[in-house]
Tab-separated table of C-alpha atoms in Angstrom:
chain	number	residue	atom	x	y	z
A	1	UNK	CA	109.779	68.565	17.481
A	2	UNK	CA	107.365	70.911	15.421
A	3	UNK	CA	106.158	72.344	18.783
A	4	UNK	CA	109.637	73.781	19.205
A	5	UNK	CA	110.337	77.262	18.444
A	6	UNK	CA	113.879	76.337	18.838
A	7	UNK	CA	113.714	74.097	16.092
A	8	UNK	CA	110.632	75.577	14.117
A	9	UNK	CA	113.310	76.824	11.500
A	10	UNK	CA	115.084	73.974	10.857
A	11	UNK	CA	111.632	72.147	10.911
A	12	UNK	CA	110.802	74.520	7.609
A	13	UNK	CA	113.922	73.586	6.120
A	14	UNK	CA	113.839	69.609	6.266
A	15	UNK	CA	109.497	70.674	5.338
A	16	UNK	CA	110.979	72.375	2.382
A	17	UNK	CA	113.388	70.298	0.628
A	18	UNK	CA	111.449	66.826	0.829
A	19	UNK	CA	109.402	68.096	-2.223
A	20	UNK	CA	110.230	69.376	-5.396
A	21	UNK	CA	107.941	71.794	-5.377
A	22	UNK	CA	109.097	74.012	-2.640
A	23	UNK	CA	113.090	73.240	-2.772
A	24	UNK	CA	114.496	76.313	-3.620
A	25	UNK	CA	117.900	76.381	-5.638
A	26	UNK	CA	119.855	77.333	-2.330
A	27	UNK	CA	119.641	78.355	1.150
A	28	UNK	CA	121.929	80.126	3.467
A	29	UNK	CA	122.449	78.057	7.030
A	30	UNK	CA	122.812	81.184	9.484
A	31	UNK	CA	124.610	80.328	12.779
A	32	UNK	CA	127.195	78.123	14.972
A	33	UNK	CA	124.642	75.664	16.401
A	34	UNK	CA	126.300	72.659	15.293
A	35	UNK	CA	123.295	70.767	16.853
A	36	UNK	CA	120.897	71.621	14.621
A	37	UNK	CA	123.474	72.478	11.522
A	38	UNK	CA	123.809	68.484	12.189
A	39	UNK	CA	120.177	67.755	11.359
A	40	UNK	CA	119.714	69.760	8.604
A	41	UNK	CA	122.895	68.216	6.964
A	42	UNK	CA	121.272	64.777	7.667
A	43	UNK	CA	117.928	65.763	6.198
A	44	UNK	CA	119.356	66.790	3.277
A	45	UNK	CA	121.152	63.970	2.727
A	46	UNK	CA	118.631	61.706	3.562
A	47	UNK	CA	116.523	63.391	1.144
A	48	UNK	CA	118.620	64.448	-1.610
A	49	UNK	CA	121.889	62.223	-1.501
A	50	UNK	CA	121.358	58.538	-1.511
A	51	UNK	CA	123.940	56.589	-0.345
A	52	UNK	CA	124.353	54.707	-3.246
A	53	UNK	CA	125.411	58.019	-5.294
A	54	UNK	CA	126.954	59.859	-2.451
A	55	UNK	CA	130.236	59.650	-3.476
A	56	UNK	CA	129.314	61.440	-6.884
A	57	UNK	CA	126.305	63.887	-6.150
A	58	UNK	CA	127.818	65.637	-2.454
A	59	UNK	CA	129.994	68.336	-2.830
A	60	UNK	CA	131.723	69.805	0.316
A	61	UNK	CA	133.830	72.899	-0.414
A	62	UNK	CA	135.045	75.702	1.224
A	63	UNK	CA	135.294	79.338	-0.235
A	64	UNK	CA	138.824	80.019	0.829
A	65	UNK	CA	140.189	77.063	-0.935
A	66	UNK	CA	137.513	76.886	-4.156
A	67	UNK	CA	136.423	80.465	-5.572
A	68	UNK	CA	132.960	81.027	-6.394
A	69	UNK	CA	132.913	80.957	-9.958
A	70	UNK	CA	134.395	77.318	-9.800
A	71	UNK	CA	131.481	76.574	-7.641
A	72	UNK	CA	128.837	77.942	-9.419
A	73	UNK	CA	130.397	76.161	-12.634
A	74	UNK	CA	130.018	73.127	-11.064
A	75	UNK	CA	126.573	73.588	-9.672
A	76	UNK	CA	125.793	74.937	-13.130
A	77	UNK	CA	127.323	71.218	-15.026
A	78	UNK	CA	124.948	68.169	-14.665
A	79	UNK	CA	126.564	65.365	-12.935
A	80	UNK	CA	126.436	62.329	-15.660
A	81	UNK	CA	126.669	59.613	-12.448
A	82	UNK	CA	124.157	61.038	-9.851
A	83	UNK	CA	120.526	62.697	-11.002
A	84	UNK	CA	120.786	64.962	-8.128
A	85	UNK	CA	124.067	67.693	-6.813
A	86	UNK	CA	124.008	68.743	-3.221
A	87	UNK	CA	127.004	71.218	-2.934
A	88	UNK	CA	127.680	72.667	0.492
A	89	UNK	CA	130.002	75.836	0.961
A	90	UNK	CA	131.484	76.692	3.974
A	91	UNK	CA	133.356	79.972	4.674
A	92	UNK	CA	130.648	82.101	3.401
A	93	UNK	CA	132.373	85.244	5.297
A	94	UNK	CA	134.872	85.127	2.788
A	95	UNK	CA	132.460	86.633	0.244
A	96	UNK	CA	132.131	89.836	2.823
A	97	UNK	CA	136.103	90.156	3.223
A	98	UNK	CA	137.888	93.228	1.970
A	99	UNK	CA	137.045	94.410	-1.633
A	100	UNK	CA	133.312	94.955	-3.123
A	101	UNK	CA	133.341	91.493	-5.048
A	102	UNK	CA	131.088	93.164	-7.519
A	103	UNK	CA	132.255	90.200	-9.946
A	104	UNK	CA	131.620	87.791	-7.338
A	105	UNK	CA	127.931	88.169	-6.646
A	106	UNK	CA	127.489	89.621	-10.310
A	107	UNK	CA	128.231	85.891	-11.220
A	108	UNK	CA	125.698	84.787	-8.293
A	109	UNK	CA	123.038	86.762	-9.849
A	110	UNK	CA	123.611	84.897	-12.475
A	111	UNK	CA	123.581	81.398	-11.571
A	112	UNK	CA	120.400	82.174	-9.613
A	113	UNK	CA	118.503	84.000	-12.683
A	114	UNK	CA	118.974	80.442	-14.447
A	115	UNK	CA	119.847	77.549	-11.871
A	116	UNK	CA	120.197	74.502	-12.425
A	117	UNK	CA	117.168	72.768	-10.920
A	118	UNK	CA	119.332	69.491	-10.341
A	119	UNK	CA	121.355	70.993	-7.727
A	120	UNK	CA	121.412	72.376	-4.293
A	121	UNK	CA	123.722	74.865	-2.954
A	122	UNK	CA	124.081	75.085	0.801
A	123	UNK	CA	125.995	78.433	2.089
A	124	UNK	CA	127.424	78.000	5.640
A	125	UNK	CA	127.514	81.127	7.788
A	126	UNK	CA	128.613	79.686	10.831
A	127	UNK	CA	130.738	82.508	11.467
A	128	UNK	CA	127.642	84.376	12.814
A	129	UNK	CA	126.566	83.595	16.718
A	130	UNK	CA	122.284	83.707	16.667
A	131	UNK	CA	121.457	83.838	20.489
A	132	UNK	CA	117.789	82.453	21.137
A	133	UNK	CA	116.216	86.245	21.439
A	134	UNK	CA	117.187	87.849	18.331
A	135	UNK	CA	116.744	91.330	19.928
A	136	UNK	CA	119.869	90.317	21.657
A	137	UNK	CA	122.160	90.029	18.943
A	138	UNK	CA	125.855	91.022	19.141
A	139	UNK	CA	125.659	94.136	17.045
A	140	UNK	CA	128.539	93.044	14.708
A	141	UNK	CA	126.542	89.961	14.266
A	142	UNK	CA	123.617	92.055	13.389
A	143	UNK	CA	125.172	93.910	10.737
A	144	UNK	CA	126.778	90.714	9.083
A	145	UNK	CA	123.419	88.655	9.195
A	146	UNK	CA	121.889	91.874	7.386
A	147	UNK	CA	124.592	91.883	4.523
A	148	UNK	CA	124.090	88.229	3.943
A	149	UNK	CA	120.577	88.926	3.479
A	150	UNK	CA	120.330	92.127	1.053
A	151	UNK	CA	122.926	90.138	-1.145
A	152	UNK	CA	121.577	86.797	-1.132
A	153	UNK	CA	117.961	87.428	0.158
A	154	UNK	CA	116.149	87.423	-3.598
A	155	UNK	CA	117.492	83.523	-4.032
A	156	UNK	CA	118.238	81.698	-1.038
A	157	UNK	CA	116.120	80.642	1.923
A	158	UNK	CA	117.376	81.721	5.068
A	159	UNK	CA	117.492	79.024	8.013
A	160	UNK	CA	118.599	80.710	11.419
A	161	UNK	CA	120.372	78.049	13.444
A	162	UNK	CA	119.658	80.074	16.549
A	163	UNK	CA	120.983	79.095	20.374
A	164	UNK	CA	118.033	76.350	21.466
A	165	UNK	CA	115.982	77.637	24.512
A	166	UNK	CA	116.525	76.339	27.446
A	167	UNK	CA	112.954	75.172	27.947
A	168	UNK	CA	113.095	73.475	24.531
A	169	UNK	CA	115.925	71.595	24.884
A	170	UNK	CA	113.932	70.044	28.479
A	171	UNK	CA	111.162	69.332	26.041
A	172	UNK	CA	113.748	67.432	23.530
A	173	UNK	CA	115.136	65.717	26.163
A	174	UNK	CA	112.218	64.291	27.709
A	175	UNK	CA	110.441	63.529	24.533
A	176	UNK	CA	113.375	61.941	22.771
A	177	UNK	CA	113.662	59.611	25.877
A	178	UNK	CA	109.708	58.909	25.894
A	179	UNK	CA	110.127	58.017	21.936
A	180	UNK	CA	112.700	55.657	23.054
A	181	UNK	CA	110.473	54.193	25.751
A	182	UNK	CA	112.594	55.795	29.016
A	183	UNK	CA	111.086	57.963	31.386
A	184	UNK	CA	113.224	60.800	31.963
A	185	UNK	CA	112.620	62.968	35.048
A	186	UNK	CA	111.580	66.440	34.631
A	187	UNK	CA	114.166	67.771	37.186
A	188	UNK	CA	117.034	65.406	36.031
A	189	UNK	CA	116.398	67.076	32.042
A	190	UNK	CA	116.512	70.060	33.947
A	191	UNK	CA	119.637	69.976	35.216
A	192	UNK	CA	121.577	68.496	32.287
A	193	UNK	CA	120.507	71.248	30.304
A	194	UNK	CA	121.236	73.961	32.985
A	195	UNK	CA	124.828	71.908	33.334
A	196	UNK	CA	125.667	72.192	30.268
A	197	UNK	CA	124.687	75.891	29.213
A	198	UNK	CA	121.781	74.989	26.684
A	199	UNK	CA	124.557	73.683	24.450
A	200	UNK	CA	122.353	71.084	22.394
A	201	UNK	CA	125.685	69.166	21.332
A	202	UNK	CA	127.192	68.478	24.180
A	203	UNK	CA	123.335	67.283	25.664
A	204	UNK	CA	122.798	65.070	22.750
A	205	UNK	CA	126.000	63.301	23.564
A	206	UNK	CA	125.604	63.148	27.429
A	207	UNK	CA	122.031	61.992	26.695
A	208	UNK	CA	123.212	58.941	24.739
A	209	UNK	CA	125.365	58.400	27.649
A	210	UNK	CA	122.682	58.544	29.833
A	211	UNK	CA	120.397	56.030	27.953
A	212	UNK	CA	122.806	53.639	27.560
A	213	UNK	CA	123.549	53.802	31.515
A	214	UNK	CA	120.219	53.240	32.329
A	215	UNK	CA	119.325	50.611	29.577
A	216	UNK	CA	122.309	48.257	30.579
A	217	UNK	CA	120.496	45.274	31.943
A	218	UNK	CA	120.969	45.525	35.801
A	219	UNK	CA	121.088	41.924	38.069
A	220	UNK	CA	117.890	40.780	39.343
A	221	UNK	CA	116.790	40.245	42.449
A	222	UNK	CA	115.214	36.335	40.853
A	223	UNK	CA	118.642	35.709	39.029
A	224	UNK	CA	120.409	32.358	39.809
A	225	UNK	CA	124.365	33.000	39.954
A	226	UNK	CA	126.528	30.005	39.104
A	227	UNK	CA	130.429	30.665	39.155
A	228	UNK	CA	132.248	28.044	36.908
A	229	UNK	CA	135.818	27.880	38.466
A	230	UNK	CA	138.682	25.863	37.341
A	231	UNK	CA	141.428	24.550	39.148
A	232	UNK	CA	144.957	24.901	37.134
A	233	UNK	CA	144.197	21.345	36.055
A	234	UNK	CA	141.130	22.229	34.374
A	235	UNK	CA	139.093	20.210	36.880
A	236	UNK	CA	135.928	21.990	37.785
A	237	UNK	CA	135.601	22.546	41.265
A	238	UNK	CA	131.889	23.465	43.158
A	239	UNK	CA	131.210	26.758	44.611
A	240	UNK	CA	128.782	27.249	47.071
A	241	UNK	CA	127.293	29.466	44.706
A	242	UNK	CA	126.051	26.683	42.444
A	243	UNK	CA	123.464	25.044	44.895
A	244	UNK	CA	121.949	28.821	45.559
A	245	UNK	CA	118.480	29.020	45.678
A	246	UNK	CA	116.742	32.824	45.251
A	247	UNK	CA	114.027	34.373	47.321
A	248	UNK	CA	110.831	34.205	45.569
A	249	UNK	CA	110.172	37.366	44.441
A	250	UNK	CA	106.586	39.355	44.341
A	251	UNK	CA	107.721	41.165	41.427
A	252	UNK	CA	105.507	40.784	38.177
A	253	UNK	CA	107.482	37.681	35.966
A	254	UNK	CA	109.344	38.771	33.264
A	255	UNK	CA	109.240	36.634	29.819
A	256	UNK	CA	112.106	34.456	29.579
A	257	UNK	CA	115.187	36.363	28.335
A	258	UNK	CA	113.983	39.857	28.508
A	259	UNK	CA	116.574	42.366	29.719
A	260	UNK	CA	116.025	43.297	32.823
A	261	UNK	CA	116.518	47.669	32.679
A	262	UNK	CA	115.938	50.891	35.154
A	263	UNK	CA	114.386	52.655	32.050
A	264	UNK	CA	113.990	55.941	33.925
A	265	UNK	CA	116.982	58.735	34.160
A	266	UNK	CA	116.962	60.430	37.675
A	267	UNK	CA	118.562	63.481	38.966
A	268	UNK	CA	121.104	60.875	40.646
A	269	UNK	CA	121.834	59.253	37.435
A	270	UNK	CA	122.506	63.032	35.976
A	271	UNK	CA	124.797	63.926	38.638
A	272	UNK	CA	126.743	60.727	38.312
A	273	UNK	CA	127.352	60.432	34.912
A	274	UNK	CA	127.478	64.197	33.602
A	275	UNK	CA	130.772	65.907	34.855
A	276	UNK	CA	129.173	69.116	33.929
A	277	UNK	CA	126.667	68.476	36.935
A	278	UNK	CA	129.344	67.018	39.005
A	279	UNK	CA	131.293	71.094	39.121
A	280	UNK	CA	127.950	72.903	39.373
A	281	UNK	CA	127.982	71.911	43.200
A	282	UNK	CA	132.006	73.189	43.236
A	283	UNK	CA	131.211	76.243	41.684
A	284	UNK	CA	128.302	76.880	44.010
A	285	UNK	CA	131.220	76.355	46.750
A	286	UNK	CA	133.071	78.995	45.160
A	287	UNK	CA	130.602	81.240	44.930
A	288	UNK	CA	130.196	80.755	48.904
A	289	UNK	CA	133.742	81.425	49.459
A	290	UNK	CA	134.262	84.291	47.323
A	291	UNK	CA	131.132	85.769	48.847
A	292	UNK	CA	132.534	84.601	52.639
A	293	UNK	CA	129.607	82.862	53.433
A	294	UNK	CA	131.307	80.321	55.684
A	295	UNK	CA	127.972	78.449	57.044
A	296	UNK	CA	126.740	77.843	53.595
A	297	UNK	CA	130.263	77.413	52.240
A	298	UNK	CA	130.912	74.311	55.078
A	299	UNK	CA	126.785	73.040	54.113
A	300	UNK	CA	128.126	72.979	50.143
A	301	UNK	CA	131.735	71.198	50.996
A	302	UNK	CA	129.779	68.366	52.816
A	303	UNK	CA	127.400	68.341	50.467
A	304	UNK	CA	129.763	68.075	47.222
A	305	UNK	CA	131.780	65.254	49.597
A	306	UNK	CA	128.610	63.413	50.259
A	307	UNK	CA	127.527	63.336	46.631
A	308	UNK	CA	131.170	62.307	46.023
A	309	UNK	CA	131.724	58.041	45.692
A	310	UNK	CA	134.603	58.143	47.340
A	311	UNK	CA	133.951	60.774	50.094
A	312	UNK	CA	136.440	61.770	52.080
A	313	UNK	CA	138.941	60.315	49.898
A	314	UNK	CA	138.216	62.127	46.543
A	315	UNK	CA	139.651	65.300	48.831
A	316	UNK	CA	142.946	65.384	46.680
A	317	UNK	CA	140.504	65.802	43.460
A	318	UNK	CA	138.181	68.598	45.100
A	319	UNK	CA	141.318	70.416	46.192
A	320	UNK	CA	142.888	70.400	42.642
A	321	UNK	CA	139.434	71.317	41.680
A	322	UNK	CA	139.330	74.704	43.852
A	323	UNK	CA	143.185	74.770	42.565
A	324	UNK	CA	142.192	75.323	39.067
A	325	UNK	CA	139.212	77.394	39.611
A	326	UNK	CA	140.882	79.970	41.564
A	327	UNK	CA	143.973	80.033	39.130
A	328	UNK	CA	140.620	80.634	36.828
A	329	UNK	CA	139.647	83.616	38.764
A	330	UNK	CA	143.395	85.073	38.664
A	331	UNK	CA	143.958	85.197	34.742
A	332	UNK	CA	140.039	86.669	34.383
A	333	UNK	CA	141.214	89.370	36.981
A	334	UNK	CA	144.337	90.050	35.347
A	335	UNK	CA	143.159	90.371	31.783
A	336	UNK	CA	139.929	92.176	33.397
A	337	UNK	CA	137.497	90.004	32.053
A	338	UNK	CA	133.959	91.563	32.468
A	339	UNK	CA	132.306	89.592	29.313
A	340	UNK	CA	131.825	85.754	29.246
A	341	UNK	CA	132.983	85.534	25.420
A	342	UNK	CA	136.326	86.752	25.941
A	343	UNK	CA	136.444	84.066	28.158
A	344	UNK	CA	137.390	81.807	25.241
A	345	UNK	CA	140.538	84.490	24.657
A	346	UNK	CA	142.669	84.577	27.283
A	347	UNK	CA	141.463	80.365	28.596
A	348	UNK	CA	143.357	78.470	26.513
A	349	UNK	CA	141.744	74.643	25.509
A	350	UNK	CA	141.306	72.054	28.310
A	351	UNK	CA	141.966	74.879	30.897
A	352	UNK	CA	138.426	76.768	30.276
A	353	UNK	CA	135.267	75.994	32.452
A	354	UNK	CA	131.718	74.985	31.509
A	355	UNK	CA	129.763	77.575	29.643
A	356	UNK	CA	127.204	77.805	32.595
A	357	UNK	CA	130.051	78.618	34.893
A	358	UNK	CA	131.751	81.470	32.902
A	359	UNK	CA	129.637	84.656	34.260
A	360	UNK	CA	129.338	83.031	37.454
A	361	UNK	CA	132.837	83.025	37.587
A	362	UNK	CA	133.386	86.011	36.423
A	363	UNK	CA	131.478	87.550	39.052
A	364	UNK	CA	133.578	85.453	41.529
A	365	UNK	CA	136.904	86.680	40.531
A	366	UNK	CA	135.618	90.482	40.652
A	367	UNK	CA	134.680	90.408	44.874
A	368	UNK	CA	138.743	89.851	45.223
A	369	UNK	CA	139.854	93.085	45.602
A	370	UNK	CA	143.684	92.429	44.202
A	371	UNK	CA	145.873	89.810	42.617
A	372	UNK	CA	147.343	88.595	46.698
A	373	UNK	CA	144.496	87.893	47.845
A	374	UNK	CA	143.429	84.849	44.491
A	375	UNK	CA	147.566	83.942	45.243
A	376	UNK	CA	146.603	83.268	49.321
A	377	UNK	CA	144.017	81.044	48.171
A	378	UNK	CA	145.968	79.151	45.684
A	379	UNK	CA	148.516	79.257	48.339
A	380	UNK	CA	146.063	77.727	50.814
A	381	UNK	CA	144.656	75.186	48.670
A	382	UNK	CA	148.657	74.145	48.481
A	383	UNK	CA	148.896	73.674	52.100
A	384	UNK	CA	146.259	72.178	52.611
A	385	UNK	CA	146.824	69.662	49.893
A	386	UNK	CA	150.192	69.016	51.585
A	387	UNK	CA	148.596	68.024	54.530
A	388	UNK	CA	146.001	65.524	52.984
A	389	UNK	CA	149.188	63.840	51.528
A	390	UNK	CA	150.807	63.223	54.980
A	391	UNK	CA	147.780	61.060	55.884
A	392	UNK	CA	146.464	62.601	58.850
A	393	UNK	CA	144.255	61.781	61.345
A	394	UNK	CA	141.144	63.182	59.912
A	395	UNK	CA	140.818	64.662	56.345
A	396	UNK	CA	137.497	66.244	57.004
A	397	UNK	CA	138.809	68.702	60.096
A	398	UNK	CA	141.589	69.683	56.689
A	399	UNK	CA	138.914	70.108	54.322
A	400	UNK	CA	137.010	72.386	56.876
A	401	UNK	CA	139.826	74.166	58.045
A	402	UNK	CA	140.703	75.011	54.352
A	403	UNK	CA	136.959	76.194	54.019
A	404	UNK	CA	137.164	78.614	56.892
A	405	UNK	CA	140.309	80.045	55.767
A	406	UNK	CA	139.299	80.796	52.462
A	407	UNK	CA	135.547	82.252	53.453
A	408	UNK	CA	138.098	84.902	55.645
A	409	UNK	CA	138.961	87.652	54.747
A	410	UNK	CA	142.819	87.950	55.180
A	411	UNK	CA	144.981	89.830	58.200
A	412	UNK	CA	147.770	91.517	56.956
A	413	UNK	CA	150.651	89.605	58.216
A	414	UNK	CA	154.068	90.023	57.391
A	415	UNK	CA	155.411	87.960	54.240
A	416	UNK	CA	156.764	84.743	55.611
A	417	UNK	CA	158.634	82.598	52.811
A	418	UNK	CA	158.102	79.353	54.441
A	419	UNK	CA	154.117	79.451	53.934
A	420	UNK	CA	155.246	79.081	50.043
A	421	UNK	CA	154.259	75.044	49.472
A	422	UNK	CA	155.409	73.743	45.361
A	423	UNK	CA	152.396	71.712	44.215
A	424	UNK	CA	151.662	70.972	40.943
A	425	UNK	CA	148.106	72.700	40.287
């Protein structure tokens, strides 16, 4: 991954400490990319934390629990079971709180004029948010990064765990799969990164997914199928199964117990296993109805039920889909949401979209002009869901109709209490 730029910093890092010569006595790990905060944790203790003394030579503390000077004085005092101390020390922002802390870093000067070259401290500022351009860094952000680095610049390295670039996380993706012998399509990497916002955790984790998926040996077309039933006697009885003979098969042979694999991701395999992907296509539909496009918004709705395994009859889970995204749109025009990070405020857990849909959606919610109109579309998603749970005679004409209403813009008609429908959304 040296070809990175995403990654070039990190790269440094794990470059750095597997040689004595160049480990420095500490280094601050600037950012909230738990990705890569992931493999510099593993480097290190890979490197400098055995597994056979890991239980006496790693250290994790946390500033608002353990004060400095306690961890300094035990960076400073040699461990007499493990040659080697790897200490790492989260809450760094509790160093910057209120007060100067002139006794604080007066006793990190210290340490650092004399370390102790048989330990390791490891200062986690995860509290700061690195985008990939640093030009574009939130300006409180900028001011903390700064502070961290005019107090602890003279001793510590600095490793920026920036936001990966989209383009480099592609590049992971397909070369991590080639390393592993599976060919992963350029446009399927593509859109499990775009998915998933460039978040290099959650793609690491849907990538395993996705190589597992496509490793699983699949049935061959040369495979002889014999069914062993028993009667409840425990008499074997023949299936027809048994005397079936295959086609031969102009396939190139395979040695004899070697797994037969797809060992190639595809877009198809993306959209299928990656949830993310799946609500790209509903948000797209969204976007069409907020924008009342109603030809492209009835192109996306087959689409999405096309792409769908159960067609038609996954209708009840699109419609509590729309439900929830619209009841989206209402809180982030109520609380007048104009920035995708205060998304995360007023969204509580398990209710809050993707982060590729957030600014999307956020410029969905701001074409309704007032609080009725997101209510008549909730209200409409209700009725509509009624009406796919009295089984009629064709979903699709529902699904439509639902579509057409909601691309509309609304008549004022007088208020009508028996268009109210209770569903639970």
């Amino acid at each position: 991954m040296a070809s990175l730029k995403s990654f070039a910093s990190v790269d440094r890092f794990i470059a750095e400490i597997a040689s004595p010569a160049t480990l420095r006595p500490a280094y601050v790990l600037l950012g909230d990319e738990v990705f890569l905060y992931d493999r510099c944790r593993k480097a290190v203790l890979a490197t400098l934390a055995p597994e056979d003394t890991r239980d006496f030579c790693l250290h994790d503390l946390d500033l608002s629990d353990t004060s400095i000077f306690e961890i300094l004085d035990r960076a400073q005092t040699p461990s007499l079971m493990a040659p080697f101390q790897v200490l790492f020390v989260r809450n760094l922002k509790t160093l910057y709180g209120r007060g100067s802390k002139k006794e604080e870093f007066a006793a990190i000067d210290a340490y650092f004029r004399s370390p102790n070259p048989q330990a390791l401290l490891l200062f986690v500022a995860d509290h700061l948010r690195i985008p990939t351009d640093l030009r574009k860094m939130d300006y409180q952000d900028k001011e903390r990064f700064e502070k961290i680095r005019e107090t602890l610049g003279d001793w510590c390295g600095f490793v920026e765990l920036a936001r990966v670039d989209e383009n480099d996380a592609i590049k992971w993706v397909t070369t991590t799969a080639e390393s592993r012998n599976i060919k992963f399509d350029p446009d399927a990497a593509r859109e499990l990164v775009d998915s998933l916002g460039a978040d290099m955790m959650l793609i690491a984790s849907e990538f395993e997914k996705l190589l597992l998926y496509v490793s699983a040996p699949v049935l061959s077309s040369t495979s002889v199928i014999l069914i062993a039933a028993k009667d409840p006697e425990g008499v074997r009885t023949s299936s027809a199964l048994d005397t079936f003979q295959p086609t031969p098969s102009t396939s190139t042979p395979r040695e004899a117990g070697e797994p037969l694999t797809k060992s190639r991701v595809t877009l198809g395999d993306v959209e299928t296993m990656v949830l993310a992907a799946k609500q790209r296509s509903l948000y797209e539909l969204t976007d069409a109805i907020s924008a009342k496009d109603r030809p492209r918004a009835l192109l996306l709705l087959h689409g999405l039920l096309n792409a769908s395994d159960g067609g038609e009859d996954a209708a009840i889970g699109h419609l509590y889909m729309l439900a929830r995204t619209f009841r989206q749109m209402l809180i982030i025009s109520e609380k007048n949401v104009r920035d995708p990070r205060a998304i995360w405020q007023v969204l509580w857990q398990g209710f809050r979209m993707p982060p590729f849909a957030a600014e999307d959606l956020i410029k969905q919610a701001r074409r309704y002009k007032s609080r009725r109109e997101l209510t008549r579309a909730i209200r409409l998603v209700a009725r509509a869901d009624l009406e796919l749970r009295s089984s009629p005679a064709n979903k699709l004409l529902v699904l439509e109709r639902l579509i057409l209403d909601l691309s509309t813009e609304p008549k004022p008609t007088p208020y009508d209490p028996t268009h109210q429908f209770a569903m639970e959304l």
